[in-house]
Structure formats: C-alpha cells, structure tokens
Short mmCIF file of C-alpha atoms in Angstrom, two decimals:
data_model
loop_
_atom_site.label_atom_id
_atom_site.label_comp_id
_atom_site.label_asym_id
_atom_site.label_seq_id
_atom_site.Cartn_x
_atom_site.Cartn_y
_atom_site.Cartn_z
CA UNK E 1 69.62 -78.20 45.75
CA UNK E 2 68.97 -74.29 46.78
CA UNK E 3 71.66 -73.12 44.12
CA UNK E 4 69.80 -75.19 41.31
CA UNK E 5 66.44 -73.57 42.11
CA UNK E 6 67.54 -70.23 42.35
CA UNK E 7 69.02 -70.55 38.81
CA UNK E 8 66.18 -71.79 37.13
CA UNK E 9 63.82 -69.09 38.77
CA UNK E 10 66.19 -66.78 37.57
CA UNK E 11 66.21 -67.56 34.25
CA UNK E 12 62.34 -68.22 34.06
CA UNK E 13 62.28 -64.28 36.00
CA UNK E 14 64.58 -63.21 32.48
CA UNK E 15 63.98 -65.09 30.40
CA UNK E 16 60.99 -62.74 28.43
CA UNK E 17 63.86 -59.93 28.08
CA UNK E 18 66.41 -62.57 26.90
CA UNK E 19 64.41 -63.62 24.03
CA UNK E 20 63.02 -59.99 22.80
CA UNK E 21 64.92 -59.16 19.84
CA UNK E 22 65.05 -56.15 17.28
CA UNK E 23 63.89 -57.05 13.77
CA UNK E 24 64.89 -54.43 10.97
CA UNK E 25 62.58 -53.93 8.65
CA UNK E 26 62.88 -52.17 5.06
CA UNK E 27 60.10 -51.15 2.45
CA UNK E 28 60.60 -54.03 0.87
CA UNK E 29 59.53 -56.00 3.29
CA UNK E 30 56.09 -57.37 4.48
CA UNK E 31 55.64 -55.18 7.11
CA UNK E 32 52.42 -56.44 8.38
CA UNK E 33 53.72 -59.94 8.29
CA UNK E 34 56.42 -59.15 10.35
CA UNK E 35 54.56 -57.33 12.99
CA UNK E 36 52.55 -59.90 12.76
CA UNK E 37 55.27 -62.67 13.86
CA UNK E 38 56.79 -60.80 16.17
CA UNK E 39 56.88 -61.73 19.75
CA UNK E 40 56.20 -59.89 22.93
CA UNK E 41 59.11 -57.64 23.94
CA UNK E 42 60.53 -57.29 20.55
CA UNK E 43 61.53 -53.84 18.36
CA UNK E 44 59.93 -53.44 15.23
CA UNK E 45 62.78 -50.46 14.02
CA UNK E 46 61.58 -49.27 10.15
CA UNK E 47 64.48 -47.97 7.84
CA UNK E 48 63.67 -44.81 6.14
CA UNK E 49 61.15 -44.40 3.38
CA UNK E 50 57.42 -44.85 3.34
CA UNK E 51 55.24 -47.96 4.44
CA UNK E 52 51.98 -47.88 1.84
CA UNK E 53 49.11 -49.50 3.83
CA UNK E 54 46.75 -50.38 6.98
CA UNK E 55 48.49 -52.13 10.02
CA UNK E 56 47.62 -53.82 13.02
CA UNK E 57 49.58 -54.12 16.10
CA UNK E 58 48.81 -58.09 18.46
CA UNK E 59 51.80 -57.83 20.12
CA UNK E 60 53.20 -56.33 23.21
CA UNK E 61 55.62 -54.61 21.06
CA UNK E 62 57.90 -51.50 20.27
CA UNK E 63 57.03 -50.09 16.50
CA UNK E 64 59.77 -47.20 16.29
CA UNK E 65 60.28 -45.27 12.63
CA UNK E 66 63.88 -43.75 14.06
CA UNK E 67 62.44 -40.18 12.57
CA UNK E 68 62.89 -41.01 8.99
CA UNK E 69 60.26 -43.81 8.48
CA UNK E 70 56.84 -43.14 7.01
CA UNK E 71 53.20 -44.86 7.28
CA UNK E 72 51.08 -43.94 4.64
CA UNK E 73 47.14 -45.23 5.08
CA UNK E 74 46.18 -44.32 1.76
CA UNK E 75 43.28 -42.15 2.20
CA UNK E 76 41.15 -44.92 4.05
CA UNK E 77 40.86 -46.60 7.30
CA UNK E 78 43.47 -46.44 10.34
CA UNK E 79 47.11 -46.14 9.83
CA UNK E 80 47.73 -48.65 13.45
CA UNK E 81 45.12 -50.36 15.02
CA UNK E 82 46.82 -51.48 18.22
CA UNK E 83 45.21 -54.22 19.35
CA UNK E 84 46.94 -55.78 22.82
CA UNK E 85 48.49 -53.38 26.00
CA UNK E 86 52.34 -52.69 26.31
CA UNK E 87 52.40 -51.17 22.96
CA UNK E 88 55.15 -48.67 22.19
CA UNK E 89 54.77 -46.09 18.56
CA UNK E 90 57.63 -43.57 18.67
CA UNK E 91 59.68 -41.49 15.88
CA UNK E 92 56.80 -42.27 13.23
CA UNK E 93 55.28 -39.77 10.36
CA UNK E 94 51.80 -40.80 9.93
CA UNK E 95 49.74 -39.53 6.88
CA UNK E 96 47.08 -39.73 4.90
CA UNK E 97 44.45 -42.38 7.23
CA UNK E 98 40.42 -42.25 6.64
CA UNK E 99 38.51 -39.27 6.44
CA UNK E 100 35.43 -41.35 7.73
CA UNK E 101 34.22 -39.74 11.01
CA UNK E 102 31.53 -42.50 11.51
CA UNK E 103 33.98 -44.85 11.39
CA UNK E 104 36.47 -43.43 13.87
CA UNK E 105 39.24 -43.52 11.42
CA UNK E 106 42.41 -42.52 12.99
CA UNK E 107 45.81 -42.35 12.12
CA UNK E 108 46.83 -44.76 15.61
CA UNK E 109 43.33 -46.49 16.97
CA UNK E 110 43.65 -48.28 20.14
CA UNK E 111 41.48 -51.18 20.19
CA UNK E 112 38.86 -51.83 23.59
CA UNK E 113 41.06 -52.27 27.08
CA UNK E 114 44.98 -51.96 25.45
CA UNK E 115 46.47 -50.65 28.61
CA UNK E 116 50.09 -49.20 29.08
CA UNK E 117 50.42 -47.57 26.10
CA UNK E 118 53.33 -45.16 24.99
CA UNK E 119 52.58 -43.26 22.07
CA UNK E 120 55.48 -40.33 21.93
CA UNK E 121 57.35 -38.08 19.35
CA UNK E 122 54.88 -38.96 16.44
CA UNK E 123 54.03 -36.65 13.49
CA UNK E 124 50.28 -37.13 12.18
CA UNK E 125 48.51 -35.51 9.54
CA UNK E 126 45.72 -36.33 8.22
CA UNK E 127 41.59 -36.02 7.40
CA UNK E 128 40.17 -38.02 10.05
CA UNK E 129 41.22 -38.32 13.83
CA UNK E 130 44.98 -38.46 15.18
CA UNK E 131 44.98 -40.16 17.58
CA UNK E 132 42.31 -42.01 19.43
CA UNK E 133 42.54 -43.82 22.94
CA UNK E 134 39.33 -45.61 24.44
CA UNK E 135 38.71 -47.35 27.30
CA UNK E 136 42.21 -48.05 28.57
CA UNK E 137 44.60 -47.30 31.72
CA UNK E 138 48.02 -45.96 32.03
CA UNK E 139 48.47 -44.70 28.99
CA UNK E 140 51.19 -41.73 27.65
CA UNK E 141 50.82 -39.60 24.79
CA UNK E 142 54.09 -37.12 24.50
CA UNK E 143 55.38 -34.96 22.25
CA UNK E 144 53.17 -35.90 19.27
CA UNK E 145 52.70 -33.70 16.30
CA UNK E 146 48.87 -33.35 14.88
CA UNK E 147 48.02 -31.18 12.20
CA UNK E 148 44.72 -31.30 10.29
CA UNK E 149 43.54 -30.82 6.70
CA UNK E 150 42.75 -27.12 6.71
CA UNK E 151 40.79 -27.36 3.12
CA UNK E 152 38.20 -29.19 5.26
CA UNK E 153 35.33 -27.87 7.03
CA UNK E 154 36.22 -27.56 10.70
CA UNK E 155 32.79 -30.03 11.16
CA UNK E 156 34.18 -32.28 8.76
CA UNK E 157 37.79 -32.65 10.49
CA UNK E 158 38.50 -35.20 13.44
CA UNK E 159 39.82 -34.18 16.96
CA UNK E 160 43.63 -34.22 17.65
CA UNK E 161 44.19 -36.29 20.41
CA UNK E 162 40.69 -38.16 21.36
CA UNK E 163 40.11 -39.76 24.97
CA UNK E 164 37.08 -42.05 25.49
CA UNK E 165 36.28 -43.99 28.82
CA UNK E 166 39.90 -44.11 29.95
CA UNK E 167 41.89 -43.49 32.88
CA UNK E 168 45.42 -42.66 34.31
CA UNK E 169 46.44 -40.83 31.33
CA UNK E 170 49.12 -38.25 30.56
CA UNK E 171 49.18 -35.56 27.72
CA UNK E 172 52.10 -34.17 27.58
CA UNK E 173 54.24 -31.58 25.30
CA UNK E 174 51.70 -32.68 22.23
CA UNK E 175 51.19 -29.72 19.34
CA UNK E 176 47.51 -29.93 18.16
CA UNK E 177 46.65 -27.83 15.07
CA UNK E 178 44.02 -27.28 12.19
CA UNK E 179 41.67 -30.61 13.41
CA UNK E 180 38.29 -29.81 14.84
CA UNK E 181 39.09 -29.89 18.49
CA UNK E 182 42.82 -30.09 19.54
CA UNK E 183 41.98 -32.37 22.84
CA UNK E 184 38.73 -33.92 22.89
CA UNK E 185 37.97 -35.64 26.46
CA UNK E 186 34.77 -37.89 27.11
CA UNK E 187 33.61 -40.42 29.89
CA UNK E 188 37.32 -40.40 31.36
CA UNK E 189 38.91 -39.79 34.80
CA UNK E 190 41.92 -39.12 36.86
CA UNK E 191 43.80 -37.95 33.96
CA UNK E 192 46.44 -35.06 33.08
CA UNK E 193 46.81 -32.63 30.25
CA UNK E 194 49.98 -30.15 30.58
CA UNK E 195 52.30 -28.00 28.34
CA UNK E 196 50.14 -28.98 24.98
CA UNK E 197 49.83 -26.28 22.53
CA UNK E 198 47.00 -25.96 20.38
CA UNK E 199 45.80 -23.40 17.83
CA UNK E 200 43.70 -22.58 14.48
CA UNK E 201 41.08 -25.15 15.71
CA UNK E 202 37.27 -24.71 16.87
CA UNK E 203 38.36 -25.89 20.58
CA UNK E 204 41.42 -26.15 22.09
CA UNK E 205 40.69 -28.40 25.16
CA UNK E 206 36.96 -30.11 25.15
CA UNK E 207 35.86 -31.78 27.83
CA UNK E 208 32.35 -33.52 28.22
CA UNK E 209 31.10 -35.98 30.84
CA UNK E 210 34.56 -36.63 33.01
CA UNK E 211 35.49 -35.81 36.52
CA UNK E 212 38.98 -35.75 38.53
CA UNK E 213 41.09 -34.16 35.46
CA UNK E 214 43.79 -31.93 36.08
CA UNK E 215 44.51 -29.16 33.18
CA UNK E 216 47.74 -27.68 33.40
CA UNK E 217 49.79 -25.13 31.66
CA UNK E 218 48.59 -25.59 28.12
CA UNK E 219 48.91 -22.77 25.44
CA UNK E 220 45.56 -22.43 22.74
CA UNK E 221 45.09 -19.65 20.21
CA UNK E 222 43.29 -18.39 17.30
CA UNK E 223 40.74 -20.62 18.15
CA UNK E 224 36.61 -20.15 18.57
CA UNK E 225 37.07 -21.34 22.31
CA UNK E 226 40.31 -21.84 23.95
CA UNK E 227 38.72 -24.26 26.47
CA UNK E 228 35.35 -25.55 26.27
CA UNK E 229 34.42 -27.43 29.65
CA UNK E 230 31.28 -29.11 30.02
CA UNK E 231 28.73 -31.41 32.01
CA UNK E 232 32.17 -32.41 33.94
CA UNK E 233 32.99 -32.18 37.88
CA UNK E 234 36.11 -31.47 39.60
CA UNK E 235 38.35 -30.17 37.32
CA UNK E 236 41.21 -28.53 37.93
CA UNK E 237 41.97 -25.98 35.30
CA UNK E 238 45.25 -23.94 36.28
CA UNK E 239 48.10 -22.20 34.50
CA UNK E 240 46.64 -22.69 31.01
CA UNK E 241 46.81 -19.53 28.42
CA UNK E 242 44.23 -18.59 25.50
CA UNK E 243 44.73 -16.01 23.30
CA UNK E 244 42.68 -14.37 20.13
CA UNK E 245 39.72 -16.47 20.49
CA UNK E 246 36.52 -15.20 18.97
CA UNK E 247 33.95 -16.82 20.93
CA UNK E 248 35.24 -17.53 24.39
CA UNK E 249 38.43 -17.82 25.90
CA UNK E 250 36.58 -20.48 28.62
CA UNK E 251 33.46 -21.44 28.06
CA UNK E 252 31.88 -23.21 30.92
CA UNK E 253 28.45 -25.19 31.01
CA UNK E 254 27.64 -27.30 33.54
CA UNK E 255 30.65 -27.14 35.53
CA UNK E 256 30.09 -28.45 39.24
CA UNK E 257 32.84 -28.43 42.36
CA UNK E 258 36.32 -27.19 40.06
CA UNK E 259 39.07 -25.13 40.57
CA UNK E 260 39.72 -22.75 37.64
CA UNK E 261 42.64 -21.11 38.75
CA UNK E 262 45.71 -18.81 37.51
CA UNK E 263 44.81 -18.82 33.93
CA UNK E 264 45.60 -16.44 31.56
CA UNK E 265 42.88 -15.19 29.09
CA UNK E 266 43.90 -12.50 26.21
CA UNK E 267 42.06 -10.83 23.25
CA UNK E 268 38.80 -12.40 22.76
CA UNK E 269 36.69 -10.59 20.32
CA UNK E 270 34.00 -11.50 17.32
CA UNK E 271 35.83 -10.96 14.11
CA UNK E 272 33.54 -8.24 12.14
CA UNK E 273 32.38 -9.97 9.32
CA UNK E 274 31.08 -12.47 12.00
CA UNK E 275 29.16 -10.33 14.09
CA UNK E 276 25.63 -10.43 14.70
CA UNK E 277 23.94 -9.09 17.93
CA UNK E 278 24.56 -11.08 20.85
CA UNK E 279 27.31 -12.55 19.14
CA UNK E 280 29.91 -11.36 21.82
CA UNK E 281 34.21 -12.39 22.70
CA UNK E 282 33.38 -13.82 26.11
CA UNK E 283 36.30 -13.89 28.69
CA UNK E 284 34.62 -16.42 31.02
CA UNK E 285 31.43 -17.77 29.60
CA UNK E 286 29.81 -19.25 32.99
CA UNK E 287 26.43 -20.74 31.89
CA UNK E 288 24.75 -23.00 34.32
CA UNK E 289 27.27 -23.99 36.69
CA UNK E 290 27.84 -23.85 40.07
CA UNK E 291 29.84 -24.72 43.25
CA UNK E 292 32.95 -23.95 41.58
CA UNK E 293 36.38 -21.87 42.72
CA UNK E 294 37.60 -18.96 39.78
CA UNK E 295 41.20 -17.25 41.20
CA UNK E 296 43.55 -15.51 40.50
CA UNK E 297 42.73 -15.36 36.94
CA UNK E 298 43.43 -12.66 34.39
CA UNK E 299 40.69 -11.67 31.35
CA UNK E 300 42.29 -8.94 29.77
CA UNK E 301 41.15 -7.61 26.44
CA UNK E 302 37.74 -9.37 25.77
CA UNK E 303 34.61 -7.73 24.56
CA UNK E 304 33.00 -9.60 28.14
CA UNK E 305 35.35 -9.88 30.75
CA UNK E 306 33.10 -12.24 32.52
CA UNK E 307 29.43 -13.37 31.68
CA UNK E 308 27.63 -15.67 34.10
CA UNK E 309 23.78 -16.72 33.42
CA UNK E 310 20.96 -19.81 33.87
CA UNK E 311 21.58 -20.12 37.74
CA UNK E 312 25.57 -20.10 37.97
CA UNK E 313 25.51 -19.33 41.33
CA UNK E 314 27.83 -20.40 44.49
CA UNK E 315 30.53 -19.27 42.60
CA UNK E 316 34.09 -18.09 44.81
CA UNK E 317 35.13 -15.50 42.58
CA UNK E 318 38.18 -13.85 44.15
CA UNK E 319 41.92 -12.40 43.16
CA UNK E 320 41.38 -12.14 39.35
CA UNK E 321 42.05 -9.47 37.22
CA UNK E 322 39.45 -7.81 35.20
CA UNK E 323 41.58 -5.73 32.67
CA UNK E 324 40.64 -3.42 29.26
CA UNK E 325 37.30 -5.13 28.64
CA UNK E 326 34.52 -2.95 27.85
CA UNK E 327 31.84 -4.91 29.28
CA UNK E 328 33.78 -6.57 32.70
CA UNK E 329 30.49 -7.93 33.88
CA UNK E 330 27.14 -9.43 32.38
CA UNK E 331 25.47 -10.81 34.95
CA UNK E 332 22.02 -12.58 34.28
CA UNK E 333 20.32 -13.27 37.94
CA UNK E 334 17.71 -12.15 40.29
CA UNK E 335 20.13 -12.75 43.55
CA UNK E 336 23.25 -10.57 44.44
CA UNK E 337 26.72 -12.56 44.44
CA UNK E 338 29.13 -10.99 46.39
CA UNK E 339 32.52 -11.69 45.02
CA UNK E 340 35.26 -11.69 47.33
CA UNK E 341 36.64 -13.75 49.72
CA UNK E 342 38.13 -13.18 53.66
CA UNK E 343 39.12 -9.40 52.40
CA UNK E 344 39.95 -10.15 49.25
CA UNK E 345 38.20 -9.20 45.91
CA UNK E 346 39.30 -8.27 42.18
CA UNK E 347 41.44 -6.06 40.39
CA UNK E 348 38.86 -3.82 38.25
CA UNK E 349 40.95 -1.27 35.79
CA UNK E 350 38.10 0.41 35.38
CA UNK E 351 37.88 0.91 39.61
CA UNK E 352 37.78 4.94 40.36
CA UNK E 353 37.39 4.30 43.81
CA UNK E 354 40.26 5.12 46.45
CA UNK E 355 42.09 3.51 49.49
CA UNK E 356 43.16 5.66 51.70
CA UNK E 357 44.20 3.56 55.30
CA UNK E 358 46.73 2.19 52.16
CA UNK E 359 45.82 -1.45 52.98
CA UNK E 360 45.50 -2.15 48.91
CA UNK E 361 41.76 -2.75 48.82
CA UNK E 362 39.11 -0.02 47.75
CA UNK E 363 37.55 1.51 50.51
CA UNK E 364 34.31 1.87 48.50
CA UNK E 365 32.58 -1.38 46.87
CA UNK E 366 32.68 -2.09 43.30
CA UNK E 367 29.04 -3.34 41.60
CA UNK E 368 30.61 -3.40 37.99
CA UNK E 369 26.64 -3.57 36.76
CA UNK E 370 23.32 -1.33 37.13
CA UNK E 371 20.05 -1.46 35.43
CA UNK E 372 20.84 0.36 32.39
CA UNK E 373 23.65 -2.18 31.50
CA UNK E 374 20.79 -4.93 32.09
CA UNK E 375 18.39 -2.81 29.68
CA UNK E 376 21.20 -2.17 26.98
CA UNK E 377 21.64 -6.27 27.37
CA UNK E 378 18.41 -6.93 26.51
CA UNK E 379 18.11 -3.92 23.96
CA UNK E 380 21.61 -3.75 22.29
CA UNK E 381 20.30 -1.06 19.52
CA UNK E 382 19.82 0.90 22.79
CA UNK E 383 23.69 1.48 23.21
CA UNK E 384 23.36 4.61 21.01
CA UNK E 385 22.25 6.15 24.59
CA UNK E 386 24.39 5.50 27.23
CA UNK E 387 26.08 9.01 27.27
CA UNK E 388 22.64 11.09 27.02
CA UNK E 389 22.12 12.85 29.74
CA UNK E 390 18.77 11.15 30.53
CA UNK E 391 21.08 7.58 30.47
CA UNK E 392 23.41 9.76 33.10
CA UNK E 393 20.35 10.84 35.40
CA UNK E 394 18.90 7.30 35.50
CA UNK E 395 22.29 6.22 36.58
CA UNK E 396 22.65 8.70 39.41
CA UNK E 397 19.10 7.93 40.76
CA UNK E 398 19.93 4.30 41.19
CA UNK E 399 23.65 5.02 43.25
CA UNK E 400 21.05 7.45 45.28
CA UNK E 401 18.57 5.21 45.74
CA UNK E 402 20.00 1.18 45.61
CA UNK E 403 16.16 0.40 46.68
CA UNK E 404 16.25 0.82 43.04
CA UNK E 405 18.85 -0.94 41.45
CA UNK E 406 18.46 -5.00 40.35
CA UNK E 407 20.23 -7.50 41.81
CA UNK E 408 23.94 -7.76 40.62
CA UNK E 409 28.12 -8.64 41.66
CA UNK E 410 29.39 -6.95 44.44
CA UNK E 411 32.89 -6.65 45.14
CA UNK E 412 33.21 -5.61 48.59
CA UNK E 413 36.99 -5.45 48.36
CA UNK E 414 38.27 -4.40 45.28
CA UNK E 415 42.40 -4.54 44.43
CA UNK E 416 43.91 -1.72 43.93
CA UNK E 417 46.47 -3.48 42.22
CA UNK E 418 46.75 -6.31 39.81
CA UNK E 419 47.44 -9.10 42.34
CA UNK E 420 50.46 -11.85 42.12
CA UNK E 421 51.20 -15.08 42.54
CA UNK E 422 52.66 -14.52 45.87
CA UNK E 423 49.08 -13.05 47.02
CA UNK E 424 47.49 -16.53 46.48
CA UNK E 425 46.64 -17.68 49.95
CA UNK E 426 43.39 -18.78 49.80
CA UNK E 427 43.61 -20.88 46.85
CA UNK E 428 40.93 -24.08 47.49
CA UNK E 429 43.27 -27.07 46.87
CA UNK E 430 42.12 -29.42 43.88
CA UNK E 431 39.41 -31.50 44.46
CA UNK E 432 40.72 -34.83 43.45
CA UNK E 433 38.80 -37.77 45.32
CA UNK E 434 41.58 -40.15 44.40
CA UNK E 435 45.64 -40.05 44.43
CA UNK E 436 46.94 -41.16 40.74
CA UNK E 437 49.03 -43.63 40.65
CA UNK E 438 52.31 -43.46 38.42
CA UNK E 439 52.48 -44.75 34.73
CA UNK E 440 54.39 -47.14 34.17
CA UNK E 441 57.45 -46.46 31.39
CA UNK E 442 58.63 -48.29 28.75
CA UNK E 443 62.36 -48.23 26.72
CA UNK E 444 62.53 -48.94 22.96
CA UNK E 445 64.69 -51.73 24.66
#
C-alpha cells in the first residue's frame, strides 16, 4: 500500500508543472483571449510583429516577446495590467500606453497585492509611467529599458520605474531616461536599487516616505538632482555616481539615521541662462536632517561643495573629499559642528595648512567658513568685495580674535591627502532593522 501512496503524492506534488504548456501566439491571433485561457504555469511566447491593444494578465503566467514582439497601447490606458502574483514579462517592446498621469497609466501596471513578480529585459517608451509596482512583495525588475517622450514637459512625463507601498524588491541593471524621475520610491521598505543608470531626467533616484532601502552603485547624469532623498529613515546610499547636475548632485531633506557613504559627486553647476541669485549647483544639499553618517564621499567640481541649513545637525561628517569647489562650505547654524571623527577629518584642496610629525593630518584646524562668507551669503551683490583690502582686514581680525567669529564647521583633522577606500575604518555599518529575505526566481519554463 506505501508504494501506491507515494505515487499518487508524487504526481499530485507534479502534477501543476506537468500540465503548464507553451502556447504560440501570432498577430493574428486573439491575444487577449488567449491570455485569458491560459492556465497557471503556462508560456505565453509572441512571434514577431506588433500586438495593437490593452491587455490584462489573471494568470500566474510567463508573457515572453523573444526580443522581436511588440505591444502597442495605442496612445491610451496601460499596455499590461497584471492582475494575479507569479507573473513573468520578459523580451517585450512596449510603446505608446496613456499619457494620463491621474490615471496612473503605465506601460506594465501591477494591480493591488500581485506578489513575485519578474519583470526583466523589457524596452518601454512611452508618455505616461513605465513601469509601476504597488503594494506587493518579492518582486524583480532587471534590465529594463525606459525612455520618455522628450517633446513633453518634464511635469507632464511619468516616472521610470515607480514603487508604491511595496517590499522585498530588487532594481537591478534598469536604464531610466527622458521620464520625469528615473526611480520614484514611496511608502516602501527593505528594498534594493543597484547598477541602474539614469540620465536627462529631473531626478535620478526619488525617494519619499520609506525606510530600510539600500542604494547601491547607480550611475545618474545630466539631471536637475542626481538623488533626491526625502522624509525617509535609514537609508543606505553607497557607491552611487552623479555627474553634471544643475541643482544638486544629493539633495537631502528630512533625512534621519542613514549612511551616505562612498559616493561620487561631479560637476554640479546652474546652467547660465538659468541663474538667478541663490540659484546655486549644490554638492550635498543637507536641509533639515539629522542623525545621519556622510563618508568617504567625494564632491568635486560643484559651485557648493556642501550646504547644510534648518537644524541639520548630529551629522558624522568624516573621510570625504572636498575638491575644486569654490564655495566648499555654506553652513547656516548658530552651533559649531566639528567634523571629524577618532582623528580623522576631510580632504580640503583648498587646505594651506601643514603636517609636519608626517602623520597625514593637518596640524592646524580647518574652519572652511568666517563671517564674511556668512555676510556675502546673505548679500550675494556683496561678492564684488571679497579681495578689498577692508574684506582682507575684517578677515584677519576674526583669525586674531575667534571671540569674534560666528559659529561654523571645524575640521580638527584635516587630510592631507585625498583618502581611499582602504582608509575606511570607521565606516557605521547600515542601519537595516531587518535581514531581507531572498526573492524567489522564476524560468520562462
């Protein structure tokens, strides 16, 4: 009797994979019918040419265009609405979905709660959103394609790759360009974004009410704001690049208990025609937010290396590298901040101070700010001074007398050389208040 059992449980354990099946499907079929009769398990594989309409997914399914397939919305509405978890959407082009904002439209829409998601090696473009994700778990987006419409206003564009209220998600390899935002996050946790590329958008990576992300090793350029992180907790931010943004190459507000670590910021500076005063290429934009770890950073080439203001204080500012910005410092607060930490501050290339017991720290402190720069902040037209000689007197009055010099940054242990990675040993780890589990994968198969 054993033998009997153990056959029947068996084939009841295989038998979902025994009946999935792979249903070819030309553009002379009904695709939507077919999608709509297929069962759970089974590969939806399109032959080439291009699929004219608006189609929902039910079915725990694989939809797979083999890179020469083609869904074309028609200018309205979603391209796929996925509607049920375990959904797979590789090799696809996507064009041409709703340009309705209010509406969400999206060129793939995943309904409330679809869980386990693949979406990979996709190529969207269109008005509206790429691709949005809400409220689901253990989902993967990889090595999509999203490009914009470019004739829009940036306003008037939808993010890239939208997450909303989900969790256990990877971003991976993904190419953002030309939408509104590349990677919009909101309301989501415990999620990871690394090696996407993004460029000629407003934001590259925008995060707003989320906790417990990690950010890793993502490229954004010729944008307004590489990376635009606010109201969120316990990010950690590390490896990431921006590069020839005009506005900020990380613009923080409201930022609370994160590690923003080893990035790499490059060339951020207000295009002329643009410019109006206190219109300013901010390095690190730091604007009411506190508790947080910056490291081993590097802000080269920025208008404002660094510009902290409305109580961003508590800040561990350590190991970065403040290089070819004119301003390095604005600083808006009545208390001194002393950053460095356990002997070890920044690498200023404006420095002039010297080290002679050769231990590779300044001997002399570095306070990158006095009150002229404070009065030339709040009275730009004002710059026209700084190299009079009464600017020059005021200046050595305050060095001679700090009784009369405002509250500022102190680095008490400046670098006398631009530090590496190997000099990272006080690094805070990341924050994380929970260990994320792995994502499940799924085969075409």
């Amino acid at each position: 009797m054993i033998k009997p059992i153990i056959t029947l449980m068996t084939l009841a354990l295989f038998q979902p994979v025994a009946l999935a099946k792979t249903l070819q499907v030309s553009v002379d079929d009904n695709l939507q019918a077919i999608l709509d009769s297929a069962s759970k398990g089974d590969v939806v594989s399109l032959d080439a040419g291009e699929y004219q309409g608006n189609f929902i997914l039910r079915q725990a399914i694989t939809l797979t265009g083999n890179n020469v397939a083609t869904i074309n919305a028609g200018g309205k509405g979603h391209a796929l609405l996925l509607k049920s978890s375990d959904i797979l959407i590789e090799d696809l082009t996507i064009i041409n979905w709703g340009s309705d904002l209010t509406a969400q439209n999206a060129g793939i829409y995943s309904d409330k709660k679809a869980n386990n998601l693949i979406i990979r090696n996709n190529k969207l473009r269109g008005d509206g959103f790429g691709i949005w994700l809400q409220s689901g778990k253990h989902i993967k987006v990889k090595g999509n394609e999203v490009e914009g419409n470019p004739t829009l206003r940036s306003a008037d564009r939808g993010n890239g790759i939208q997450l909303s209220k989900v969790e256990d998600v990877e971003v991976t390899g993904n190419t953002v360009s030309k939408t509104r935002d590349g990677l919009y996050i909101i309301a989501s946790q415990y999620n990871v974004l690394k090696n996407n590329t993004m460029h000629d958008l407003r934001y590259g990576i925008h995060y707003m009410y989320s906790h417990s992300n990690e950010v890793l090793d993502n490229l954004a350029y010729n944008t307004r704001a590489g990376y635009a992180l606010m109201s969120s907790r316990k990010l950690t931010v590390r490896g990431n690049e921006t590069r020839d943004s005009e506005d900020y190459g990380f613009l923080m507000n409201f930022i609370t208990y994160s590690d923003i670590s080893h990035n790499r910021i490059s060339n951020v500076w207000t295009k002329p025609e643009n410019k109006v005063m206190g219109r300013d290429g901010k390095g690190l934009f730091v604007y009411n937010s506190g508790y947080n770890t910056i490291s081993y950073n590097t802000i080269d080439t920025a208008e404002i290396g660094i510009h902290l203001t409305a109580g961003s204080e508590n800040v561990k500012v350590f190991g970065n590298s403040f290089m070819n910005n004119p301003v390095q410092v604005k600083y808006v607060s009545n208390r001194e901040q002393e950053w460095s930490q356990e002997g070890i501050g920044n690498f200023w290339s404006n420095y002039l101070g010297w080290d002679l017991d050769n231990n590779g720290r300044g001997d002399t402190p570095f306070e990158p700010n006095d009150g002229i720069d404070k009065l030339i902040w709040q009275y730009p037209e004002a710059k026209v001074l700084l190299d009079s000689p009464a600017i020059l007197m005021l200046r050595w009055i305050q060095k001679q007398f700090p009784v009369l010099k405002p509250a500022g940054v102190r680095d008490s242990f400046p670098l006398m050389t631009v530090p590496s990675a190997s000099d990272d040993t006080l690094i805070s780890q990341p924050q994380s208040t929970k260990t994320m589990p792995p994502i499940p994968d799924q085969t075409a198969g």
